[in-house]
Amino acid sequence: MLLEEQRFLHEDLERLEQAISDRVADDHKHIRDRLTRDHEVSGFLDRIQQQSERLLSIYKDAEGVRKQEIQSISTGDTISEFYKQLDGIKDFHRRYPNEPVENLERAYRKKAPGDVDLISSEIDNMFTGEEAYGRFLDLTLLHEDYLNLAGVKRLSYLQYLDTFDIFTPPQCPIRRNDKSNDQYFAYVGNLAAYLESFLKRTRPLEDLGTLFDSIAKDFETAWEAGEVVGWTTDTQNGGPKDASSTGGSGQGVWCSDCEKEFTNENVYSNHLNGKKHVRAVAARKAQSDATGSGSPSTNGHPKARTGTAKNLKERAVAEREFRAHRLARALQQARSDTRVNVERRQGMTERERQMELDALFAESAEPNGGTGGGGGEDGSDSDGEEKIYNPLKLPTAWDGKPIPYWLYKLHGLGVEFSCEVCGNFVYMGRRAFDKHFNEARHIYGLKCLGITNTTLFREITGIQDALKLWDKIQRDKKKEKTSTDNVIQMEDASGNVMPEKVYYE
């Protein structure tokens, strides 16, 4: 029955293409619905690839079974061949009476709003509440793991979001020799694994395999050339070196023994006699003797990097750091959004955070009228539910909902400040009013009045007041210049020069 399997595969491919076309045509507003659609389409694409491989193997007919079946149908007694295959089908169903029949039309049909969707439930379990269906990163556990590392500075979560993909001094104070311990190895591995998992969950339709392969290939090239940041060749004598190649800022003098950057040559020379530097040199020498390398510089050479267990461990740590750095670059937008979200949530109470989280899940649980293909009444009901109740006309936040009233009162957003220099533009709140003095609109208005020094005109909003102040400044400058030019210089018996008024006093 190879031909029947071939026909079934062709039908399956056509229905999969139609299912993908139906889902791509939908325009979902909520991110949960978009993720559900993308993951469903990704599953369909994987099934298309599997079925296509099976179909290609049938067409290749390596064992000649397909050719033999075609010959048996086209030659000989067709009636007897038909009944022979019919008996085989009846015998199969006699042996397996409860064998389910796969209904392709029902398998690939879009789910109605009331039906249970397994993929939607998987999406709910795929993200944490902090991630908000893939809009933000959730690095809280990794932040705790970072703070538990030996020798690191206590960073806030916001500071960690800015520097979690930097593994070189001064952002990361962990020395190269201390990176081979199991705790740091597990931390960078978990960080790279989380970023990779986040990419797979939020971008199911992108060709992430190519991205991961390119990262691995770039690391191999950089490692063989000794150009991996933070793992480059060290100096043999521990003398000064450009910090740009060893992890510093590149503006001072780098000490490879202490793994510390100094501002200038004098500070670097003075620290060479210190106890810390002497201990660091002794420890570095002992380590090089223990590894049998004879010089710390062998860690930077490609041929010397292979062989010992320590070098293999360093290579594994460097690969994880390199991968985490490249993946963080690919998630730059989500990273900046996470920072904004964390700053916003820090100004909220615990009750408001919980209410926002409940509203997010409640909004995702409501059936979308546009996805079920319902009538006009369902669409009008959904539009009515999406209207936000805002009788106080409060400003809206990033999610389109009005901000809390206490925050509105705290920032004084109900107070209007008008500026005549800006064309009678009205600023809501004292904060926006204070900021506008350094903005282009206000500076352009002052330049139109002929005022060049704008720093002295803060809190000046009237045109006449600005002109009067500018005229007074110009008159004072002329008066000061005139008085300076007309000063009579006197010289005393000792040869000291001074103004005439001081001389007579």
Coordinates of C-alpha atoms in Angstrom, one line a residue:
M1 CA 0.0 0.0 0.0
L2 CA 2.9 2.3 -0.7
L3 CA 0.9 4.3 -3.2
E4 CA -1.8 5.0 -0.7
E5 CA 0.8 6.3 1.8
Q6 CA 2.2 8.5 -1.0
R7 CA -1.3 9.9 -1.7
F8 CA -1.8 10.5 2.0
L9 CA 1.4 12.4 2.3
H10 CA 0.5 14.7 -0.6
E11 CA -2.9 15.4 1.0
D12 CA -1.2 16.0 4.4
L13 CA 1.2 18.6 2.8
E14 CA -1.6 20.4 1.1
R15 CA -3.7 20.6 4.2
L16 CA -0.6 21.8 6.2
E17 CA 0.0 24.6 3.7
Q18 CA -3.7 25.7 3.9
A19 CA -3.6 25.6 7.7
I20 CA -0.5 27.9 7.7
S21 CA -2.1 30.2 5.2
D22 CA -5.3 30.5 7.4
R23 CA -3.3 31.3 10.5
V24 CA -0.9 33.8 8.9
A25 CA -3.8 35.8 7.6
D26 CA -5.1 36.5 11.1
D27 CA -3.9 39.7 12.7
H28 CA -3.8 39.2 16.5
K29 CA -3.5 42.2 18.9
H30 CA -2.5 40.3 22.0
I31 CA 1.1 39.0 22.2
R32 CA -0.2 35.7 23.6
D33 CA -2.3 35.1 20.6
R34 CA 0.6 35.9 18.3
L35 CA 2.9 33.5 20.1
T36 CA 0.3 30.8 19.9
R37 CA 0.0 31.3 16.2
D38 CA 3.7 31.4 15.6
H39 CA 4.3 28.2 17.6
E40 CA 1.5 26.5 15.9
V41 CA 2.9 27.5 12.5
S42 CA 6.3 26.4 13.6
G43 CA 4.9 22.9 14.4
F44 CA 3.3 22.8 11.0
L45 CA 6.5 23.6 9.3
D46 CA 8.4 20.9 11.2
R47 CA 5.7 18.4 10.2
I48 CA 6.0 19.5 6.5
Q49 CA 9.7 18.9 6.7
Q50 CA 9.2 15.4 8.2
Q51 CA 6.5 14.4 5.7
S52 CA 8.5 15.8 2.8
E53 CA 11.5 13.6 3.8
R54 CA 9.2 10.6 3.9
L55 CA 7.8 11.4 0.5
L56 CA 11.2 11.9 -1.0
S57 CA 12.3 8.5 0.3
I58 CA 9.2 6.9 -1.4
Y59 CA 10.0 8.6 -4.7
K60 CA 13.7 7.5 -4.5
D61 CA 12.5 3.9 -4.1
A62 CA 15.8 2.5 -3.0
E63 CA 14.4 -1.0 -2.5
G64 CA 12.2 -1.0 -5.6
V65 CA 8.9 -1.6 -3.7
R66 CA 7.1 1.3 -5.3
K67 CA 8.1 0.2 -8.8
Q68 CA 6.9 -3.4 -8.0
E69 CA 3.6 -2.2 -6.7
I70 CA 3.0 -0.1 -9.9
Q71 CA 3.8 -3.1 -12.0
S72 CA 1.4 -5.3 -10.1
I73 CA -1.4 -2.8 -10.6
S74 CA -0.7 -2.1 -14.3
T75 CA -0.1 -5.6 -15.4
G76 CA -2.0 -8.8 -14.8
D77 CA -5.6 -9.2 -13.5
T78 CA -6.6 -5.9 -12.0
I79 CA -9.7 -7.3 -10.3
S80 CA -7.8 -10.0 -8.5
E81 CA -5.2 -7.4 -7.4
F82 CA -8.0 -5.2 -6.1
Y83 CA -9.5 -7.9 -4.0
K84 CA -6.1 -8.9 -2.7
Q85 CA -5.5 -5.5 -1.4
L86 CA -9.1 -5.3 0.0
D87 CA -8.5 -8.5 1.9
G88 CA -5.3 -7.0 3.3
I89 CA -7.2 -3.9 4.5
K90 CA -10.0 -6.1 6.1
D91 CA -7.4 -8.3 7.8
F92 CA -5.7 -5.2 9.3
H93 CA -8.9 -3.8 10.7
R94 CA -9.8 -7.3 12.0
R95 CA -6.6 -7.5 14.0
Y96 CA -6.8 -3.8 15.1
P97 CA -10.5 -3.0 15.5
N98 CA -10.0 0.1 17.6
E99 CA -7.4 1.7 15.4
P100 CA -8.2 5.5 15.3
V101 CA -8.6 7.2 11.9
E102 CA -6.6 10.4 11.5
N103 CA -8.9 13.2 10.3
L104 CA -6.6 15.7 8.7
E105 CA -9.4 18.3 8.2
R106 CA -10.2 18.4 11.9
A107 CA -6.5 18.1 13.0
Y108 CA -5.5 21.3 11.2
R109 CA -8.6 23.3 11.7
K110 CA -8.5 26.5 13.7
K111 CA -9.8 26.3 17.2
A112 CA -13.0 28.0 18.0
P113 CA -12.9 30.5 20.9
G114 CA -14.6 28.0 23.3
D115 CA -12.5 25.0 22.3
V116 CA -9.6 23.8 24.4
D117 CA -6.3 24.7 22.7
L118 CA -3.3 22.7 23.9
I119 CA -0.8 25.1 22.4
S120 CA -2.3 28.1 24.2
S121 CA -2.0 26.2 27.5
E122 CA 1.6 25.4 26.6
I123 CA 2.3 29.1 26.0
D124 CA 0.9 30.0 29.4
N125 CA 3.3 27.5 31.0
M126 CA 6.2 28.6 28.8
F127 CA 6.8 32.0 30.3
T128 CA 7.0 33.4 33.8
G129 CA 4.9 36.3 35.1
E130 CA 8.0 38.6 34.9
E131 CA 8.5 37.8 31.2
A132 CA 5.0 38.8 30.3
Y133 CA 4.7 36.4 27.3
G134 CA 8.2 37.2 26.0
R135 CA 8.2 40.9 26.2
F136 CA 10.8 41.1 29.0
L137 CA 13.7 39.1 30.3
D138 CA 13.5 37.4 33.7
L139 CA 17.1 37.4 35.1
T140 CA 16.2 37.5 38.8
L141 CA 17.5 34.0 39.6
L142 CA 20.6 34.6 37.5
H143 CA 21.1 37.9 39.3
E144 CA 21.1 36.0 42.6
D145 CA 23.5 33.5 41.3
Y146 CA 25.8 36.3 40.2
L147 CA 25.8 37.9 43.6
N148 CA 26.7 34.6 45.2
L149 CA 29.9 34.4 43.1
A150 CA 33.2 35.1 45.0
G151 CA 34.8 38.5 44.5
V152 CA 31.9 40.3 42.7
K153 CA 30.5 43.7 43.6
R154 CA 27.0 44.1 45.0
L155 CA 25.0 45.3 42.0
S156 CA 21.3 46.2 41.8
Y157 CA 19.1 44.4 39.4
L158 CA 19.1 47.5 37.1
Q159 CA 22.9 47.6 37.1
Y160 CA 23.0 43.9 36.4
L161 CA 20.8 44.3 33.4
D162 CA 23.3 46.7 31.9
T163 CA 26.4 44.5 32.5
F164 CA 25.4 40.9 32.6
D165 CA 26.9 40.2 29.2
I166 CA 30.3 41.8 30.0
F167 CA 32.8 39.4 31.5
T168 CA 35.9 41.5 31.6
P169 CA 37.2 44.2 34.1
P170 CA 36.2 46.7 35.3
Q171 CA 32.5 45.6 34.9
C172 CA 33.3 42.0 35.9
P173 CA 35.9 41.9 38.7
I174 CA 36.3 38.1 38.6
R175 CA 39.9 37.2 37.6
R176 CA 40.7 34.8 34.8
N177 CA 42.2 32.3 37.2
D178 CA 39.0 32.3 39.3
K179 CA 36.7 31.6 36.4
S180 CA 37.6 27.9 36.3
N181 CA 35.7 27.1 39.4
D182 CA 32.4 25.1 39.1
Q183 CA 30.2 27.9 40.5
Y184 CA 31.2 30.4 37.8
F185 CA 31.1 27.7 35.1
A186 CA 27.5 26.8 36.1
Y187 CA 26.5 30.5 36.2
V188 CA 27.7 31.4 32.7
G189 CA 26.2 28.1 31.4
N190 CA 22.8 28.9 32.9
L191 CA 23.0 32.5 31.5
A192 CA 23.7 31.3 28.0
A193 CA 21.1 28.5 28.2
Y194 CA 18.4 31.0 29.4
L195 CA 19.1 33.5 26.6
E196 CA 19.1 30.7 24.0
S197 CA 15.8 29.3 25.5
F198 CA 14.3 32.8 25.5
L199 CA 15.1 33.2 21.8
K200 CA 13.5 29.9 20.9
R201 CA 10.4 30.7 22.9
T202 CA 9.9 34.2 21.5
R203 CA 11.0 33.7 17.9
P204 CA 9.8 30.2 16.8
L205 CA 9.6 31.1 13.1
E206 CA 13.2 32.4 12.8
D207 CA 16.1 30.3 11.6
L208 CA 17.8 30.2 15.0
G209 CA 19.9 27.2 14.1
T210 CA 21.9 29.3 11.6
L211 CA 22.5 32.0 14.3
F212 CA 23.7 29.4 16.8
D213 CA 26.0 27.7 14.3
S214 CA 27.5 31.1 13.3
I215 CA 28.2 31.9 17.0
A216 CA 29.9 28.5 17.4
K217 CA 31.9 29.0 14.2
D218 CA 33.0 32.6 15.2
F219 CA 34.1 31.3 18.6
E220 CA 36.2 28.6 17.0
T221 CA 37.9 31.2 14.7
A222 CA 38.5 33.7 17.5
W223 CA 39.8 31.0 19.9
E224 CA 42.3 29.6 17.4
A225 CA 43.5 33.1 16.7
G226 CA 43.7 33.9 20.5
E227 CA 41.3 36.9 20.1
V228 CA 38.5 35.9 22.5
V229 CA 37.8 39.0 24.7
G230 CA 39.1 38.3 28.2
W231 CA 41.1 35.2 27.2
T232 CA 43.8 36.8 25.0
T233 CA 47.6 36.3 25.3
D234 CA 49.1 37.6 28.6
T235 CA 52.5 39.2 28.9
Q236 CA 55.3 37.0 30.1
N237 CA 57.0 39.4 32.5
G238 CA 53.7 40.8 33.9
G239 CA 54.7 44.3 32.8
P240 CA 52.4 47.0 31.5
K241 CA 50.2 46.2 28.6
D242 CA 47.4 47.8 26.6
A243 CA 44.2 47.1 28.6
S244 CA 42.1 47.0 25.4
S245 CA 43.5 43.5 24.7
T246 CA 43.1 42.2 28.3
G247 CA 39.7 43.5 29.3
G248 CA 40.4 47.0 30.6
S249 CA 39.2 50.3 29.1
G250 CA 42.4 50.7 27.1
Q251 CA 43.1 54.2 28.5
G252 CA 45.5 53.4 31.3
V253 CA 48.2 50.9 32.2
W254 CA 47.2 47.2 32.7
C255 CA 48.9 44.9 35.2
S256 CA 48.4 41.3 34.1
D257 CA 49.5 39.9 37.5
C258 CA 46.9 41.8 39.5
E259 CA 44.5 42.0 36.6
K260 CA 43.9 45.6 37.4
E261 CA 44.0 48.8 35.3
F262 CA 45.9 51.9 36.6
T263 CA 45.3 55.5 35.4
N264 CA 48.9 56.3 34.6
E265 CA 52.5 55.0 34.6
N266 CA 53.4 56.6 37.9
V267 CA 50.6 54.8 39.8
Y268 CA 51.5 51.6 38.1
S269 CA 55.1 51.9 39.1
N270 CA 54.3 52.7 42.7
H271 CA 52.1 49.6 43.1
L272 CA 54.9 47.2 42.0
N273 CA 56.4 47.2 45.5
G274 CA 53.1 46.6 47.2
K275 CA 52.2 43.4 49.0
K276 CA 49.3 42.6 46.8
H277 CA 51.4 42.8 43.7
V278 CA 54.2 40.7 45.2
R279 CA 51.7 38.0 46.2
A280 CA 50.0 38.1 42.8
V281 CA 53.3 37.6 41.1
A282 CA 54.2 34.7 43.3
A283 CA 50.9 33.0 42.8
R284 CA 51.1 33.5 39.1
K285 CA 54.6 32.0 39.0
A286 CA 53.5 29.0 41.2
Q287 CA 50.6 28.3 38.9
S288 CA 52.7 28.4 35.8
D289 CA 55.2 26.0 37.4
A290 CA 52.4 23.7 38.4
T291 CA 51.0 23.5 34.9
G292 CA 54.5 22.9 33.5
S293 CA 54.0 25.7 30.9
G294 CA 57.0 27.6 32.0
S295 CA 55.2 30.9 31.2
P296 CA 51.7 32.2 31.6
S297 CA 51.8 33.3 28.0
T298 CA 51.2 29.7 26.8
N299 CA 47.5 30.1 27.7
G300 CA 47.1 32.5 24.8
H301 CA 48.7 30.3 22.1
P302 CA 46.4 28.1 20.1
K303 CA 48.7 25.1 20.2
A304 CA 49.3 25.4 23.9
R305 CA 45.6 25.7 24.6
T306 CA 44.9 22.0 23.9
G307 CA 46.0 19.2 26.1
T308 CA 45.6 19.9 29.8
A309 CA 42.4 19.7 31.7
K310 CA 42.7 23.3 32.8
N311 CA 42.9 24.6 29.3
L312 CA 39.9 22.6 28.3
K313 CA 38.0 24.0 31.2
E314 CA 39.0 27.6 30.2
R315 CA 37.9 26.9 26.7
A316 CA 34.5 25.7 27.8
V317 CA 34.1 28.8 30.1
A318 CA 35.2 31.2 27.3
E319 CA 32.7 29.5 24.9
R320 CA 29.8 30.1 27.2
E321 CA 30.8 33.7 27.8
F322 CA 31.2 34.3 24.1
R323 CA 27.8 32.7 23.4
A324 CA 26.0 34.7 26.2
H325 CA 27.5 37.9 24.8
R326 CA 26.4 37.3 21.3
L327 CA 22.9 36.2 22.3
A328 CA 22.5 39.3 24.5
R329 CA 23.3 41.4 21.4
A330 CA 20.4 39.6 19.6
L331 CA 18.1 40.4 22.5
Q332 CA 19.0 44.1 22.7
Q333 CA 15.4 45.4 22.3
A334 CA 14.0 43.0 24.9
R335 CA 16.8 44.1 27.2
S336 CA 16.0 47.8 27.0
D337 CA 12.3 47.1 27.4
T338 CA 13.1 45.1 30.5
R339 CA 15.0 48.0 32.0
V340 CA 12.2 50.4 31.4
N341 CA 9.7 47.9 32.9
V342 CA 11.8 47.3 36.0
E343 CA 12.1 51.1 36.6
R344 CA 8.4 51.5 36.1
R345 CA 7.5 48.7 38.5
Q346 CA 9.8 50.0 41.2
G347 CA 7.5 53.0 41.5
M348 CA 4.4 50.7 42.1
T349 CA 3.1 49.1 45.2
E350 CA 2.9 45.3 45.6
R351 CA -0.9 45.5 45.2
E352 CA -0.6 47.4 41.9
R353 CA 1.9 44.9 40.6
Q354 CA -0.4 42.1 41.4
M355 CA -3.4 43.9 39.8
E356 CA -1.3 44.5 36.7
L357 CA -0.4 40.9 36.5
D358 CA -4.0 39.7 37.0
A359 CA -5.1 42.1 34.3
L360 CA -2.5 40.7 31.9
F361 CA -3.7 37.1 32.4
A362 CA -7.3 38.1 32.3
E363 CA -6.8 39.9 29.0
S364 CA -5.1 36.9 27.6
A365 CA -7.8 34.6 28.8
E366 CA -10.6 36.5 27.0
P367 CA -11.5 35.1 23.6
N368 CA -10.4 37.2 20.6
G369 CA -13.4 38.0 18.4
G370 CA -11.1 38.3 15.4
T371 CA -9.7 34.8 15.6
G372 CA -12.9 32.8 15.8
G373 CA -14.4 34.1 12.7
G374 CA -17.6 35.2 14.6
G375 CA -20.3 37.5 13.4
G376 CA -20.5 41.3 13.7
E377 CA -22.2 41.1 17.2
D378 CA -19.2 39.3 18.7
G379 CA -16.9 41.8 17.2
S380 CA -18.9 44.7 18.6
D381 CA -19.0 43.1 22.0
S382 CA -15.2 42.6 22.0
D383 CA -14.7 46.2 20.9
G384 CA -16.9 47.4 23.8
E385 CA -14.9 45.3 26.3
E386 CA -11.6 46.8 25.1
K387 CA -12.7 50.4 26.0
I388 CA -10.9 51.6 29.0
Y389 CA -12.8 53.4 31.8
N390 CA -11.0 56.7 32.4
P391 CA -13.4 59.3 33.7
L392 CA -10.6 61.4 35.3
K393 CA -8.7 61.7 31.9
L394 CA -5.5 60.4 33.4
P395 CA -2.4 60.0 31.2
T396 CA -1.9 56.4 29.9
A397 CA 1.1 54.3 30.6
W398 CA 3.0 52.0 28.2
D399 CA 0.3 49.4 28.2
G400 CA -2.4 51.9 27.2
K401 CA -4.1 51.9 30.6
P402 CA -4.4 55.0 32.8
I403 CA -1.6 55.5 35.4
P404 CA -2.6 55.3 39.2
Y405 CA -4.2 58.4 40.6
W406 CA -1.6 58.7 43.4
L407 CA 1.2 58.8 40.8
Y408 CA -0.8 61.4 38.9
K409 CA -1.0 63.6 42.1
L410 CA 2.6 62.9 43.1
H411 CA 4.1 64.3 39.9
G412 CA 1.6 67.1 39.8
L413 CA 0.4 66.2 36.3
G414 CA -2.8 68.1 36.8
V415 CA -1.0 71.5 37.1
E416 CA -0.5 73.4 33.8
F417 CA 2.6 75.4 33.0
S418 CA 2.5 77.6 29.9
C419 CA 5.6 79.1 28.2
E420 CA 5.2 82.1 26.0
V421 CA 8.8 81.6 24.5
C422 CA 7.7 78.2 23.2
G423 CA 4.6 79.7 21.5
N424 CA 2.3 79.4 24.6
F425 CA 2.9 75.6 24.7
V426 CA 1.4 74.0 27.8
Y427 CA 3.4 71.5 29.9
M428 CA 1.6 69.2 32.3
G429 CA 3.5 68.8 35.6
R430 CA 6.5 70.5 37.1
R431 CA 8.9 67.9 35.9
A432 CA 8.0 68.3 32.3
F433 CA 8.1 72.1 32.7
D434 CA 11.6 72.0 34.3
K435 CA 13.0 69.7 31.6
H436 CA 11.7 71.8 28.7
F437 CA 14.2 74.6 29.4
N438 CA 17.0 72.4 28.0
E439 CA 14.9 71.1 25.1
A440 CA 15.2 72.3 21.5
R441 CA 11.8 74.1 21.4
H442 CA 12.7 76.5 24.2
I443 CA 16.3 77.1 23.0
Y444 CA 15.0 77.8 19.5
G445 CA 12.5 80.3 20.9
L446 CA 15.2 82.2 22.7
K447 CA 17.5 82.3 19.6
C448 CA 14.6 83.7 17.6
L449 CA 14.6 86.6 20.1
G450 CA 18.3 87.2 19.6
I451 CA 19.4 85.6 22.9
T452 CA 22.5 83.4 22.6
N453 CA 23.4 82.6 26.2
T454 CA 20.4 80.4 27.1
T455 CA 21.7 79.1 30.5
L456 CA 20.9 82.3 32.3
F457 CA 17.2 82.2 31.3
R458 CA 15.9 79.3 33.3
E459 CA 12.4 79.9 34.7
I460 CA 11.9 82.8 32.3
T461 CA 8.8 82.1 30.2
G462 CA 7.6 85.5 29.1
I463 CA 9.0 87.2 26.0
Q464 CA 9.1 90.7 27.5
D465 CA 10.9 89.4 30.6
A466 CA 13.5 87.6 28.5
L467 CA 14.1 90.7 26.4
K468 CA 14.5 92.9 29.5
L469 CA 16.9 90.5 31.1
W470 CA 18.9 90.2 28.0
D471 CA 19.1 94.0 27.6
K472 CA 20.2 94.3 31.2
I473 CA 22.9 91.7 30.7
Q474 CA 24.2 93.5 27.6
R475 CA 24.3 96.9 29.4
D476 CA 26.1 95.4 32.4
K477 CA 28.7 93.9 30.1
K478 CA 29.3 97.2 28.4
K479 CA 29.5 99.0 31.7
E480 CA 32.0 96.5 33.1
K481 CA 34.1 96.7 30.0
T482 CA 34.1 100.5 30.0
S483 CA 35.0 100.7 33.7
T484 CA 37.8 98.2 33.1
D485 CA 39.3 100.3 30.3
N486 CA 39.2 103.6 32.2
V487 CA 41.0 102.3 35.3
I488 CA 44.1 104.5 36.1
Q489 CA 47.1 102.3 37.2
M490 CA 49.4 103.6 39.9
E491 CA 52.8 102.4 41.1
D492 CA 54.1 102.6 44.6
A493 CA 57.7 103.0 45.8
S494 CA 58.1 99.2 45.9
G495 CA 57.1 98.9 42.2
N496 CA 53.7 97.3 42.9
V497 CA 51.0 98.3 40.3
M498 CA 47.4 98.9 41.6
P499 CA 44.3 100.9 40.7
E500 CA 44.2 104.6 41.7
K501 CA 41.5 104.1 44.3
V502 CA 43.5 101.4 46.1
Y503 CA 46.6 103.5 45.9
Y504 CA 45.1 106.5 47.7
E505 CA 43.4 104.3 50.3

